Amino acid sequence: IDAQNFNDSGGKAIGVHFYDDSLDNWLSLIDAFSRYTFSLAKSQAHAYVFCDVDNFLRLRIYMSEAGWKCFRTPLVWVNPSALRAPWPTQGPQRKYQLILYAMKGDKPIFHLKGDVLEYRSDENLGHPAQKPVGLYADLLNRSARPGDTVLDPFCGSGTIFPAAHSLKIKATGVEMDSVAYGISVERLGMLK
């Protein structure tokens, strides 16, 4: 969505997005992401992938072509405290994000829950796309048990680490931006 060209986080994050969020870059990235995550995932796995509404159907096609079985409709994260305003002087504020849910094999879920998840933002640690720990814990709780392993290949501020830690799940995060990586390392240091 070209998020690198605007800052609509209400001043709660430092600067703009740290990465090239152009459509061309996203298409290249999501093509590789879909294929590699399918090949890396265990034979029975779930994937939860955040995506803007404009590209949800494209994401579902890429993931399906890579071998993932994708749920037809998105999960919707409603964030009552969201400040996102793509048109700050004309409105409205955007209070939701979409999540693609996909499966490899026929892995069952552990908890059947709804497709609308309401979680307020956590205190922002300096990342413009930071997600709440409670949201990640909810998704993990649906698909993983203590001792399982999860990969977050775009871990940003490291939300995956406290969420996985709270459920005794092993987490691996990958992040290309040094500032976001630093936030993740600080978060890891706070886990007990």
XYZ file of C-alpha atoms in Angstrom:
192
model
C 0.000 0.000 0.000
C 3.092 2.218 -0.286
C 3.120 2.659 3.494
C 6.682 3.948 3.276
C 5.224 7.166 1.833
C 3.019 8.146 4.751
C 2.999 8.237 8.541
C -0.494 7.832 9.924
C 0.258 6.182 13.265
C -0.750 9.269 15.200
C 2.841 9.942 16.283
C 3.088 6.631 18.169
C 5.819 5.248 15.939
C 9.166 6.595 14.861
C 9.079 7.804 11.245
C 7.434 5.857 8.454
C 7.599 2.191 7.533
C 11.157 0.892 7.385
C 10.711 -1.059 4.163
C 9.682 -0.740 0.535
C 5.935 -1.403 0.649
C 5.359 -0.902 -3.078
C 3.155 -3.370 -4.957
C 6.088 -4.638 -7.063
C 8.192 -5.356 -3.974
C 5.238 -6.960 -2.186
C 4.461 -9.248 -5.149
C 8.071 -10.422 -5.310
C 8.235 -10.907 -1.557
C 4.917 -12.723 -1.221
C 5.750 -15.064 -4.101
C 8.941 -16.149 -2.342
C 7.248 -16.139 1.079
C 4.423 -18.424 -0.079
C 6.734 -20.984 -1.648
C 9.434 -21.016 1.020
C 7.090 -21.123 3.998
C 5.264 -24.059 2.447
C 8.517 -25.935 1.896
C 9.839 -25.074 5.388
C 6.651 -25.812 7.302
C 6.043 -29.196 8.863
C 3.671 -31.508 7.016
C 0.897 -30.326 9.352
C 1.001 -26.537 9.812
C -1.019 -23.343 9.974
C -0.152 -19.898 8.644
C -1.574 -16.524 9.667
C -0.562 -13.749 7.253
C -1.488 -10.085 7.694
C -2.496 -8.394 4.454
C -4.116 -5.195 3.255
C -7.612 -5.492 1.801
C -6.402 -4.502 -1.699
C -4.147 -7.555 -1.926
C -5.971 -10.198 0.102
C -7.208 -12.111 -2.962
C -3.745 -11.988 -4.572
C -2.197 -13.310 -1.371
C -4.719 -16.147 -1.263
C -3.859 -17.066 -4.876
C -0.098 -17.030 -4.216
C -0.475 -19.109 -1.071
C -2.800 -21.594 -2.796
C -0.473 -21.973 -5.767
C 2.385 -22.700 -3.340
C 0.355 -25.568 -1.846
C -1.333 -23.951 1.158
C -5.052 -24.632 1.673
C -6.441 -21.151 2.309
C -9.573 -20.273 4.221
C -11.829 -18.442 1.778
C -12.510 -15.344 3.869
C -10.140 -13.349 6.052
C -9.885 -13.209 9.784
C -10.511 -9.596 10.800
C -8.536 -7.927 13.571
C -10.557 -5.023 14.954
C -8.469 -2.503 16.850
C -10.629 0.084 18.658
C -7.526 2.108 19.557
C -6.159 2.263 15.980
C -5.167 5.723 14.822
C -4.626 4.918 11.160
C -6.053 7.633 8.943
C -5.046 7.257 5.292
C -7.025 10.454 4.565
C -6.368 12.412 7.766
C -8.459 15.447 6.808
C -11.286 13.567 5.083
C -11.534 10.398 7.248
C -12.408 7.773 8.228
C -9.980 6.180 10.660
C -9.256 2.584 9.794
C -9.902 0.259 12.730
C -9.294 -3.182 11.210
C -6.732 -5.353 9.430
C -7.137 -8.621 7.537
C -5.378 -11.907 8.225
C -5.208 -14.820 5.800
C -5.514 -18.208 7.507
C -3.991 -21.164 5.660
C -3.232 -24.799 6.390
C -0.697 -27.354 5.217
C -1.895 -30.943 5.503
C -4.995 -31.331 7.606
C -3.720 -29.982 10.929
C -6.610 -29.535 13.337
C -7.086 -26.407 15.413
C -6.980 -26.692 19.187
C -9.576 -24.000 19.921
C -12.460 -23.075 17.624
C -12.900 -19.313 17.783
C -14.516 -16.636 15.645
C -13.077 -14.861 12.643
C -13.329 -11.394 14.198
C -10.668 -10.694 16.822
C -10.809 -7.512 18.887
C -7.547 -6.387 20.472
C -6.423 -2.882 21.364
C -2.909 -1.751 20.514
C -0.180 -2.351 23.081
C 2.084 0.510 24.113
C 3.997 1.293 20.942
C 7.701 0.464 21.140
C 8.641 2.448 18.027
C 7.459 0.274 15.127
C 4.738 1.592 12.790
C 3.129 -1.819 12.186
C 3.398 -3.224 15.723
C 0.754 -5.841 16.597
C -0.605 -6.559 20.100
C 0.754 -9.507 22.067
C -2.795 -10.619 22.934
C -3.692 -10.922 19.252
C -0.672 -13.115 18.537
C -1.324 -15.217 21.638
C -4.915 -15.755 20.457
C -3.749 -16.958 17.022
C -1.037 -19.172 18.517
C -3.488 -20.650 21.012
C -5.685 -21.773 18.112
C -2.905 -23.648 16.342
C -0.058 -24.532 18.690
C 0.596 -26.296 21.970
C 3.391 -25.893 24.512
C 6.655 -27.120 23.006
C 5.581 -26.440 19.408
C 7.651 -24.182 17.165
C 6.549 -21.057 15.302
C 8.306 -18.924 12.675
C 7.648 -15.219 12.148
C 9.634 -14.269 9.016
C 8.627 -10.592 9.320
C 8.861 -10.250 13.097
C 9.123 -6.448 13.214
C 9.090 -5.361 16.844
C 9.105 -8.974 18.041
C 5.483 -9.373 19.160
C 5.843 -13.098 18.482
C 8.340 -13.527 21.335
C 6.238 -12.520 24.374
C 3.152 -14.169 22.835
C 4.951 -17.480 22.259
C 6.718 -17.273 25.615
C 3.391 -16.899 27.436
C 2.195 -20.165 25.849
C 5.528 -22.032 26.201
C 5.951 -22.151 22.409
C 9.384 -21.896 20.775
C 9.604 -18.894 18.439
C 12.030 -17.913 15.708
C 11.836 -14.428 14.251
C 13.503 -12.933 11.199
C 13.748 -9.185 10.637
C 15.733 -7.204 8.043
C 15.485 -3.749 9.632
C 18.107 -3.007 12.265
C 15.844 -0.674 14.278
C 13.040 -3.241 14.449
C 15.587 -5.949 15.226
C 16.812 -3.843 18.147
C 13.254 -3.538 19.489
C 12.895 -7.338 19.240
C 16.141 -7.916 21.118
C 14.966 -5.596 23.911
C 11.694 -7.514 24.120
C 13.555 -10.806 24.353
C 15.589 -9.403 27.219
C 12.405 -8.607 29.155
C 11.091 -12.215 29.048
C 11.453 -14.209 32.246
